Amino acid sequence: MSNLFNIDQELKQQAKERPLMSEHVRNRIDATLESLPDSPNILKTEQTLRSSRRNKRWHRAAAATIAAGVLGVTVFASGFVSPAMADSLRNIPLVGSLFSSIEADMGLRTAGKEGLTVPVNSEVAYQDVKLEVLEAVYDGTRAAFLVHFTAPNLNQGMYDNGKDIVKLSSGIENVFFQANGSRPDSGLFYSSVGANEPDTLLFEQVIPSDQKDPFPDQFDAKVKLMLQGIDHEFELTVPFAKSTDNIHHVQPDTVMTNDLYTAAVTNAEVTPVTTRLTTVIGLNNTDKLTTKEEEQLRHIRFAVYDDQGRPLSALSGEGIYEGNQLKSEHIYATTAKDVKYLIVKPFEIKDDFAEEVKDSQFIKGMEMKIQLP
């Protein structure tokens, strides 16, 4: 009994030293604790994990959408909790991370599991609508954060904009991310977190690699957001701090060619959360691409696998035609924090929303190995 008492006292002391959790997170813990089983020897994990690599949609801020996945949330409950400890748990920040249950993005899931995320206590309100930032992560490439919405016209992820009832992610009028004195003109995406957190959205800003003034390791972002049917611009302050120094930056000297194409990976930046690749695919025996040839190159993508053969989920990409080439930058979710090398394989798109690339789609003889330090 003395050990349990000491744990309770330690938790209470931590509660005094650390900031209180948000009302939303506390309510989640309260609901969990009230449902605990009587037996002290039963450990239950209730999961809803929905993953789809391409058949669901991200929303791209102020632009078109890209393919991505529906994200799930895991609720943890244990019967091995004393009443005193339960009271202490209500007064300290939530142990664990919503990011750790994002099934469709292994990079963000790793960030949650490895403690690379930070809790955020930032909120804004207008009349009876409230937006609350719950958690954030920044690895130098992606700045991701979770926002919980509360509104009388929002019910289980369905939002009444005054004209129609739509999913919350479709009820965003516009959203802008500003930090370090600049507002990136692309790379901002948002999506539903999943069925267990229907009123929470995941936002992420890809930091441009050609940013004139590089983002510092720590900064505050101003996120301006408007909801459909509400004549008000919400402004959120989101603090970010780079949470990892485990970053591999290599410029591979790898070029592969066949009778038709020449391909290369010219730059690779890999963190435990995000992998950024710069690639080139060109048509041989021509100096200037025709419209048809541009379309041909646009239908070539790059599949990436880690040293265990696991595919990296493609998140976004942008490219530009130069001469006989298409130069592109691709963002992928990293699979693990200790990857030793990557395998990059160009393939031809047959179906934009295919679950996985088939062997027949790979361009033969073009596989490239990228060794990481």
Tab-separated table of C-alpha atoms in Angstrom:
chain	number	residue	atom	x	y	z
A	1	MET	CA	0.000	0.000	0.000
A	2	SER	CA	2.918	2.353	0.667
A	3	ASN	CA	4.006	2.137	-2.989
A	4	LEU	CA	0.582	3.134	-4.214
A	5	PHE	CA	0.518	6.005	-1.739
A	6	ASN	CA	3.884	7.263	-2.969
A	7	ILE	CA	2.726	7.147	-6.581
A	8	ASP	CA	-0.408	9.102	-5.704
A	9	GLN	CA	1.608	11.726	-3.883
A	10	GLU	CA	4.055	12.026	-6.781
A	11	LEU	CA	1.250	12.488	-9.274
A	12	LYS	CA	-0.353	15.162	-7.119
A	13	GLN	CA	2.967	16.969	-6.884
A	14	GLN	CA	3.303	16.827	-10.682
A	15	ALA	CA	-0.190	18.255	-10.970
A	16	LYS	CA	0.915	21.327	-9.021
A	17	GLU	CA	4.026	21.827	-11.141
A	18	ARG	CA	2.488	21.306	-14.601
A	19	PRO	CA	-0.324	23.210	-16.374
A	20	LEU	CA	-3.848	21.888	-16.256
A	21	MET	CA	-5.125	19.972	-19.242
A	22	SER	CA	-7.787	21.438	-21.470
A	23	GLU	CA	-11.464	20.913	-20.714
A	24	HIS	CA	-11.866	18.744	-23.816
A	25	VAL	CA	-9.039	16.381	-22.835
A	26	ARG	CA	-10.198	16.245	-19.203
A	27	ASN	CA	-13.694	15.257	-20.333
A	28	ARG	CA	-12.195	12.412	-22.358
A	29	ILE	CA	-10.339	11.119	-19.275
A	30	ASP	CA	-13.439	11.492	-17.075
A	31	ALA	CA	-15.514	9.475	-19.519
A	32	THR	CA	-12.837	6.797	-19.659
A	33	LEU	CA	-12.410	6.555	-15.877
A	34	GLU	CA	-16.160	6.253	-15.321
A	35	SER	CA	-16.268	3.244	-17.645
A	36	LEU	CA	-13.425	1.343	-15.955
A	37	PRO	CA	-14.076	-2.339	-15.103
A	38	ASP	CA	-14.221	-3.476	-11.473
A	39	SER	CA	-11.520	-6.133	-11.859
A	40	PRO	CA	-8.012	-4.779	-11.160
A	41	ASN	CA	-6.416	-7.349	-13.476
A	42	ILE	CA	-8.146	-6.499	-16.748
A	43	LEU	CA	-6.525	-4.230	-19.309
A	44	LYS	CA	-8.797	-3.153	-22.151
A	45	THR	CA	-7.912	-1.257	-25.286
A	46	GLU	CA	-10.784	-0.010	-27.417
A	47	GLN	CA	-9.693	0.869	-30.941
A	48	THR	CA	-11.234	2.185	-34.098
A	49	LEU	CA	-8.552	2.322	-36.757
A	50	ARG	CA	-9.653	3.190	-40.245
A	51	SER	CA	-6.938	3.408	-42.836
A	52	SER	CA	-7.108	4.110	-46.538
A	53	ARG	CA	-4.087	5.203	-48.447
A	54	ARG	CA	-5.841	6.777	-51.410
A	55	ASN	CA	-9.593	6.342	-51.301
A	56	LYS	CA	-10.256	9.245	-48.903
A	57	ARG	CA	-9.541	12.935	-49.319
A	58	TRP	CA	-7.415	15.521	-47.623
A	59	HIS	CA	-8.519	19.097	-48.015
A	60	ARG	CA	-5.937	21.431	-49.459
A	61	ALA	CA	-6.306	24.944	-48.108
A	62	ALA	CA	-7.573	27.422	-50.720
A	63	ALA	CA	-6.824	24.918	-53.504
A	64	ALA	CA	-7.668	21.460	-54.856
A	65	THR	CA	-7.718	18.314	-52.728
A	66	ILE	CA	-5.176	15.480	-52.624
A	67	ALA	CA	-5.604	11.839	-51.696
A	68	ALA	CA	-4.961	10.757	-48.121
A	69	GLY	CA	-6.386	8.673	-45.288
A	70	VAL	CA	-8.999	8.708	-42.565
A	71	LEU	CA	-7.350	8.774	-39.179
A	72	GLY	CA	-8.349	6.833	-36.096
A	73	VAL	CA	-8.103	7.394	-32.368
A	74	THR	CA	-7.344	4.882	-29.622
A	75	VAL	CA	-8.957	5.190	-26.179
A	76	PHE	CA	-6.940	3.609	-23.343
A	77	ALA	CA	-8.644	2.281	-20.237
A	78	SER	CA	-7.237	0.283	-17.332
A	79	GLY	CA	-8.878	-1.265	-14.315
A	80	PHE	CA	-5.624	-1.084	-12.331
A	81	VAL	CA	-6.174	2.461	-11.057
A	82	SER	CA	-6.797	3.435	-7.450
A	83	PRO	CA	-9.425	6.130	-6.704
A	84	ALA	CA	-6.698	8.479	-5.447
A	85	MET	CA	-4.644	7.959	-8.577
A	86	ALA	CA	-7.745	8.545	-10.712
A	87	ASP	CA	-8.223	11.919	-9.041
A	88	SER	CA	-4.575	12.762	-9.706
A	89	LEU	CA	-4.850	11.806	-13.363
A	90	ARG	CA	-7.604	14.372	-13.815
A	91	ASN	CA	-5.185	17.125	-12.810
A	92	ILE	CA	-2.131	16.380	-14.983
A	93	PRO	CA	-1.696	16.511	-18.761
A	94	LEU	CA	-2.877	13.466	-20.688
A	95	VAL	CA	-0.214	10.758	-20.923
A	96	GLY	CA	-0.056	9.667	-24.530
A	97	SER	CA	-0.868	11.398	-27.754
A	98	LEU	CA	-3.730	11.513	-30.219
A	99	PHE	CA	-1.050	11.475	-32.905
A	100	SER	CA	0.008	7.983	-31.797
A	101	SER	CA	-3.240	6.535	-33.172
A	102	ILE	CA	-3.112	8.084	-36.646
A	103	GLU	CA	-3.067	4.886	-38.645
A	104	ALA	CA	-2.823	6.429	-42.116
A	105	ASP	CA	0.339	8.452	-41.362
A	106	MET	CA	3.114	6.390	-39.817
A	107	GLY	CA	5.268	9.492	-39.383
A	108	LEU	CA	2.759	11.290	-37.177
A	109	ARG	CA	2.046	8.026	-35.369
A	110	THR	CA	5.755	7.633	-34.628
A	111	ALA	CA	5.851	11.216	-33.378
A	112	GLY	CA	3.071	10.423	-30.923
A	113	LYS	CA	4.592	7.168	-29.727
A	114	GLU	CA	8.126	8.555	-29.391
A	115	GLY	CA	7.060	11.619	-27.418
A	116	LEU	CA	7.871	14.110	-30.181
A	117	THR	CA	4.539	15.945	-29.830
A	118	VAL	CA	3.698	18.642	-27.302
A	119	PRO	CA	0.346	19.479	-25.675
A	120	VAL	CA	-1.001	22.925	-26.522
A	121	ASN	CA	-3.428	24.993	-24.507
A	122	SER	CA	-4.554	27.640	-26.979
A	123	GLU	CA	-8.131	28.510	-27.861
A	124	VAL	CA	-10.294	31.227	-29.398
A	125	ALA	CA	-14.050	31.768	-29.205
A	126	TYR	CA	-16.638	33.841	-30.987
A	127	GLN	CA	-20.172	33.921	-29.615
A	128	ASP	CA	-20.899	30.211	-28.926
A	129	VAL	CA	-18.251	28.757	-31.264
A	130	LYS	CA	-14.881	27.679	-29.830
A	131	LEU	CA	-11.697	26.374	-31.457
A	132	GLU	CA	-9.118	24.703	-29.240
A	133	VAL	CA	-5.600	23.593	-30.248
A	134	LEU	CA	-4.859	20.308	-28.466
A	135	GLU	CA	-1.446	19.134	-29.612
A	136	ALA	CA	1.339	19.939	-32.103
A	137	VAL	CA	4.494	18.479	-33.651
A	138	TYR	CA	7.257	20.023	-35.777
A	139	ASP	CA	10.211	18.188	-37.324
A	140	GLY	CA	11.606	20.930	-39.557
A	141	THR	CA	9.598	19.757	-42.581
A	142	ARG	CA	6.029	19.479	-41.321
A	143	ALA	CA	4.227	21.531	-38.689
A	144	ALA	CA	1.122	19.545	-37.681
A	145	PHE	CA	-1.510	20.364	-35.077
A	146	LEU	CA	-4.923	19.183	-33.866
A	147	VAL	CA	-7.887	21.531	-33.434
A	148	HIS	CA	-11.101	20.638	-31.590
A	149	PHE	CA	-14.274	22.501	-32.611
A	150	THR	CA	-17.288	23.236	-30.403
A	151	ALA	CA	-20.433	24.808	-31.885
A	152	PRO	CA	-24.217	24.428	-31.473
A	153	ASN	CA	-24.540	23.637	-35.188
A	154	LEU	CA	-21.881	20.901	-35.022
A	155	ASN	CA	-22.951	17.373	-34.107
A	156	GLN	CA	-20.650	14.345	-34.330
A	157	GLY	CA	-18.568	15.816	-37.113
A	158	MET	CA	-21.538	17.067	-39.163
A	159	TYR	CA	-21.666	20.849	-39.559
A	160	ASP	CA	-24.747	22.931	-40.434
A	161	ASN	CA	-23.465	25.875	-42.485
A	162	GLY	CA	-26.936	27.425	-42.821
A	163	LYS	CA	-27.533	26.013	-46.291
A	164	ASP	CA	-26.562	22.380	-45.952
A	165	ILE	CA	-25.235	19.842	-43.462
A	166	VAL	CA	-21.664	18.846	-44.385
A	167	LYS	CA	-18.706	17.156	-42.789
A	168	LEU	CA	-16.723	19.477	-40.551
A	169	SER	CA	-13.689	19.226	-42.859
A	170	SER	CA	-15.886	20.445	-45.726
A	171	GLY	CA	-17.207	23.347	-43.647
A	172	ILE	CA	-13.886	25.187	-43.601
A	173	GLU	CA	-14.213	28.335	-45.725
A	174	ASN	CA	-10.486	29.055	-45.805
A	175	VAL	CA	-7.411	28.735	-43.619
A	176	PHE	CA	-4.013	30.440	-43.662
A	177	PHE	CA	-0.752	29.649	-41.863
A	178	GLN	CA	1.653	32.479	-41.099
A	179	ALA	CA	4.971	32.231	-39.280
A	180	ASN	CA	8.460	33.675	-39.346
A	181	GLY	CA	7.177	36.730	-41.195
A	182	SER	CA	5.858	34.766	-44.157
A	183	ARG	CA	2.753	32.941	-45.345
A	184	PRO	CA	3.588	29.865	-47.475
A	185	ASP	CA	1.427	29.888	-50.608
A	186	SER	CA	1.069	26.100	-50.690
A	187	GLY	CA	1.507	22.979	-48.586
A	188	LEU	CA	-1.320	23.507	-46.073
A	189	PHE	CA	-3.698	20.556	-45.706
A	190	TYR	CA	-6.388	19.491	-43.266
A	191	SER	CA	-8.483	16.390	-42.666
A	192	SER	CA	-10.784	14.703	-40.177
A	193	VAL	CA	-9.040	12.899	-37.344
A	194	GLY	CA	-11.527	10.017	-37.403
A	195	ALA	CA	-14.702	8.478	-36.048
A	196	ASN	CA	-13.670	8.596	-32.378
A	197	GLU	CA	-12.893	12.339	-32.557
A	198	PRO	CA	-15.412	13.601	-35.134
A	199	ASP	CA	-15.173	17.232	-34.005
A	200	THR	CA	-11.373	17.390	-34.258
A	201	LEU	CA	-9.369	18.186	-37.390
A	202	LEU	CA	-5.713	17.567	-38.209
A	203	PHE	CA	-3.921	20.454	-39.924
A	204	GLU	CA	-0.418	20.350	-41.329
A	205	GLN	CA	1.818	22.844	-43.085
A	206	VAL	CA	4.706	21.577	-45.201
A	207	ILE	CA	7.569	24.059	-44.812
A	208	PRO	CA	8.855	24.966	-48.304
A	209	SER	CA	12.394	23.755	-48.946
A	210	ASP	CA	13.156	26.975	-50.840
A	211	GLN	CA	12.016	29.216	-48.000
A	212	LYS	CA	14.062	32.433	-48.237
A	213	ASP	CA	14.257	32.789	-44.455
A	214	PRO	CA	14.434	29.276	-42.932
A	215	PHE	CA	12.031	28.618	-40.093
A	216	PRO	CA	13.730	28.626	-36.668
A	217	ASP	CA	13.672	25.627	-34.364
A	218	GLN	CA	11.031	27.344	-32.248
A	219	PHE	CA	8.312	29.727	-33.392
A	220	ASP	CA	4.686	30.740	-32.930
A	221	ALA	CA	2.382	30.405	-35.931
A	222	LYS	CA	-0.733	32.463	-36.519
A	223	VAL	CA	-3.470	30.346	-38.078
A	224	LYS	CA	-6.432	32.271	-39.488
A	225	LEU	CA	-9.550	30.252	-40.214
A	226	MET	CA	-13.113	30.896	-41.352
A	227	LEU	CA	-16.084	28.547	-41.092
A	228	GLN	CA	-18.912	28.524	-43.605
A	229	GLY	CA	-21.927	30.527	-42.472
A	230	ILE	CA	-19.983	32.525	-39.856
A	231	ASP	CA	-18.894	36.063	-40.690
A	232	HIS	CA	-15.833	35.969	-38.444
A	233	GLU	CA	-12.162	35.104	-38.860
A	234	PHE	CA	-10.766	32.977	-36.034
A	235	GLU	CA	-7.082	33.492	-35.252
A	236	LEU	CA	-5.242	30.754	-33.398
A	237	THR	CA	-1.751	30.974	-31.949
A	238	VAL	CA	0.087	27.658	-32.257
A	239	PRO	CA	3.545	27.283	-30.660
A	240	PHE	CA	5.981	24.924	-32.395
A	241	ALA	CA	9.377	23.591	-31.321
A	242	LYS	CA	11.484	21.220	-33.393
A	243	SER	CA	11.307	17.947	-31.514
A	244	THR	CA	14.065	15.932	-33.195
A	245	ASP	CA	17.709	16.333	-34.178
A	246	ASN	CA	17.687	12.952	-35.895
A	247	ILE	CA	17.618	14.372	-39.433
A	248	HIS	CA	19.381	12.822	-42.426
A	249	HIS	CA	20.162	15.163	-45.307
A	250	VAL	CA	21.825	13.554	-48.316
A	251	GLN	CA	22.351	14.416	-51.973
A	252	PRO	CA	22.495	11.033	-53.677
A	253	ASP	CA	24.629	10.610	-56.776
A	254	THR	CA	22.177	8.109	-58.221
A	255	VAL	CA	20.998	8.253	-61.833
A	256	MET	CA	19.196	5.437	-63.634
A	257	THR	CA	18.398	5.296	-67.329
A	258	ASN	CA	16.803	3.019	-69.905
A	259	ASP	CA	15.862	3.421	-73.557
A	260	LEU	CA	13.036	5.857	-72.779
A	261	TYR	CA	13.634	7.581	-69.427
A	262	THR	CA	16.351	8.966	-67.180
A	263	ALA	CA	15.513	9.248	-63.473
A	264	ALA	CA	17.345	10.540	-60.412
A	265	VAL	CA	16.907	11.444	-56.758
A	266	THR	CA	18.814	14.674	-56.245
A	267	ASN	CA	18.014	15.382	-52.617
A	268	ALA	CA	16.672	13.477	-49.614
A	269	GLU	CA	15.787	14.822	-46.165
A	270	VAL	CA	14.568	12.243	-43.669
A	271	THR	CA	13.307	12.804	-40.120
A	272	PRO	CA	11.481	10.291	-37.877
A	273	VAL	CA	8.245	11.990	-38.994
A	274	THR	CA	8.660	13.110	-42.608
A	275	THR	CA	10.651	12.174	-45.716
A	276	ARG	CA	11.184	14.825	-48.400
A	277	LEU	CA	12.576	13.718	-51.785
A	278	THR	CA	13.509	15.797	-54.806
A	279	THR	CA	13.315	13.739	-58.003
A	280	VAL	CA	13.883	14.171	-61.725
A	281	ILE	CA	12.304	12.148	-64.520
A	282	GLY	CA	13.213	12.983	-68.108
A	283	LEU	CA	12.500	11.748	-71.618
A	284	ASN	CA	15.575	10.733	-73.602
A	285	ASN	CA	16.207	11.895	-77.170
A	286	THR	CA	14.343	15.200	-76.833
A	287	ASP	CA	15.233	18.698	-75.691
A	288	LYS	CA	11.753	20.164	-75.300
A	289	LEU	CA	8.632	18.388	-74.093
A	290	THR	CA	5.418	18.516	-76.063
A	291	THR	CA	2.087	18.786	-74.234
A	292	LYS	CA	1.573	15.060	-74.710
A	293	GLU	CA	5.041	14.288	-73.352
A	294	GLU	CA	4.441	16.527	-70.333
A	295	GLU	CA	1.288	14.518	-69.621
A	296	GLN	CA	3.313	11.309	-70.001
A	297	LEU	CA	5.856	12.409	-67.378
A	298	ARG	CA	3.110	13.718	-65.089
A	299	HIS	CA	1.801	10.150	-64.842
A	300	ILE	CA	5.093	8.866	-63.437
A	301	ARG	CA	5.428	8.830	-59.663
A	302	PHE	CA	8.014	7.487	-57.237
A	303	ALA	CA	7.204	4.728	-54.743
A	304	VAL	CA	9.475	4.682	-51.691
A	305	TYR	CA	10.255	1.754	-49.371
A	306	ASP	CA	12.327	1.591	-46.196
A	307	ASP	CA	15.045	-0.925	-45.348
A	308	GLN	CA	12.366	-3.373	-44.132
A	309	GLY	CA	10.388	-3.183	-47.363
A	310	ARG	CA	7.610	-1.085	-45.838
A	311	PRO	CA	6.060	1.506	-48.201
A	312	LEU	CA	6.133	5.171	-47.231
A	313	SER	CA	2.707	6.787	-47.613
A	314	ALA	CA	2.775	9.590	-50.199
A	315	LEU	CA	1.326	12.797	-48.724
A	316	SER	CA	1.819	15.534	-51.305
A	317	GLY	CA	3.982	16.663	-54.177
A	318	GLU	CA	4.681	19.535	-56.552
A	319	GLY	CA	6.688	19.707	-59.768
A	320	ILE	CA	7.891	21.901	-62.624
A	321	TYR	CA	8.839	21.135	-66.225
A	322	GLU	CA	12.308	22.155	-67.349
A	323	GLY	CA	13.554	21.259	-70.831
A	324	ASN	CA	12.961	17.543	-71.256
A	325	GLN	CA	12.443	16.886	-67.521
A	326	LEU	CA	9.882	17.016	-64.751
A	327	LYS	CA	11.507	18.059	-61.472
A	328	SER	CA	9.384	17.321	-58.397
A	329	GLU	CA	9.424	17.505	-54.621
A	330	HIS	CA	7.559	14.732	-52.798
A	331	ILE	CA	6.512	14.506	-49.143
A	332	TYR	CA	6.121	11.052	-47.550
A	333	ALA	CA	5.355	9.787	-44.051
A	334	THR	CA	8.446	8.188	-42.535
A	335	THR	CA	7.946	4.603	-41.352
A	336	ALA	CA	10.397	4.485	-38.420
A	337	LYS	CA	12.981	6.612	-36.630
A	338	ASP	CA	16.008	4.431	-37.456
A	339	VAL	CA	15.759	3.725	-41.210
A	340	LYS	CA	19.151	2.890	-42.748
A	341	TYR	CA	18.299	3.283	-46.422
A	342	LEU	CA	15.451	3.911	-48.845
A	343	ILE	CA	14.500	2.175	-52.094
A	344	VAL	CA	12.966	4.509	-54.701
A	345	LYS	CA	11.107	2.972	-57.644
A	346	PRO	CA	9.505	5.024	-60.459
A	347	PHE	CA	6.139	3.717	-61.624
A	348	GLU	CA	3.412	4.612	-64.098
A	349	ILE	CA	0.029	5.650	-62.729
A	350	LYS	CA	-2.848	3.441	-63.846
A	351	ASP	CA	-5.405	4.470	-61.244
A	352	ASP	CA	-4.934	7.628	-59.168
A	353	PHE	CA	-6.767	6.042	-56.243
A	354	ALA	CA	-5.265	2.549	-56.297
A	355	GLU	CA	-4.608	1.111	-52.849
A	356	GLU	CA	-1.112	-0.073	-53.783
A	357	VAL	CA	1.230	-0.105	-56.747
A	358	LYS	CA	1.271	-3.343	-58.735
A	359	ASP	CA	4.506	-4.893	-59.990
A	360	SER	CA	3.422	-4.308	-63.595
A	361	GLN	CA	3.425	-0.529	-62.984
A	362	PHE	CA	7.121	-0.236	-62.050
A	363	ILE	CA	9.494	0.991	-64.744
A	364	LYS	CA	12.050	-1.805	-65.079
A	365	GLY	CA	15.706	-1.115	-64.406
A	366	MET	CA	15.073	2.209	-62.645
A	367	GLU	CA	15.221	1.209	-58.968
A	368	MET	CA	17.456	3.456	-56.823
A	369	LYS	CA	18.924	2.879	-53.358
A	370	ILE	CA	19.421	5.916	-51.117
A	371	GLN	CA	21.826	5.212	-48.253
A	372	LEU	CA	21.196	7.246	-45.104
A	373	PRO	CA	24.064	8.215	-42.750
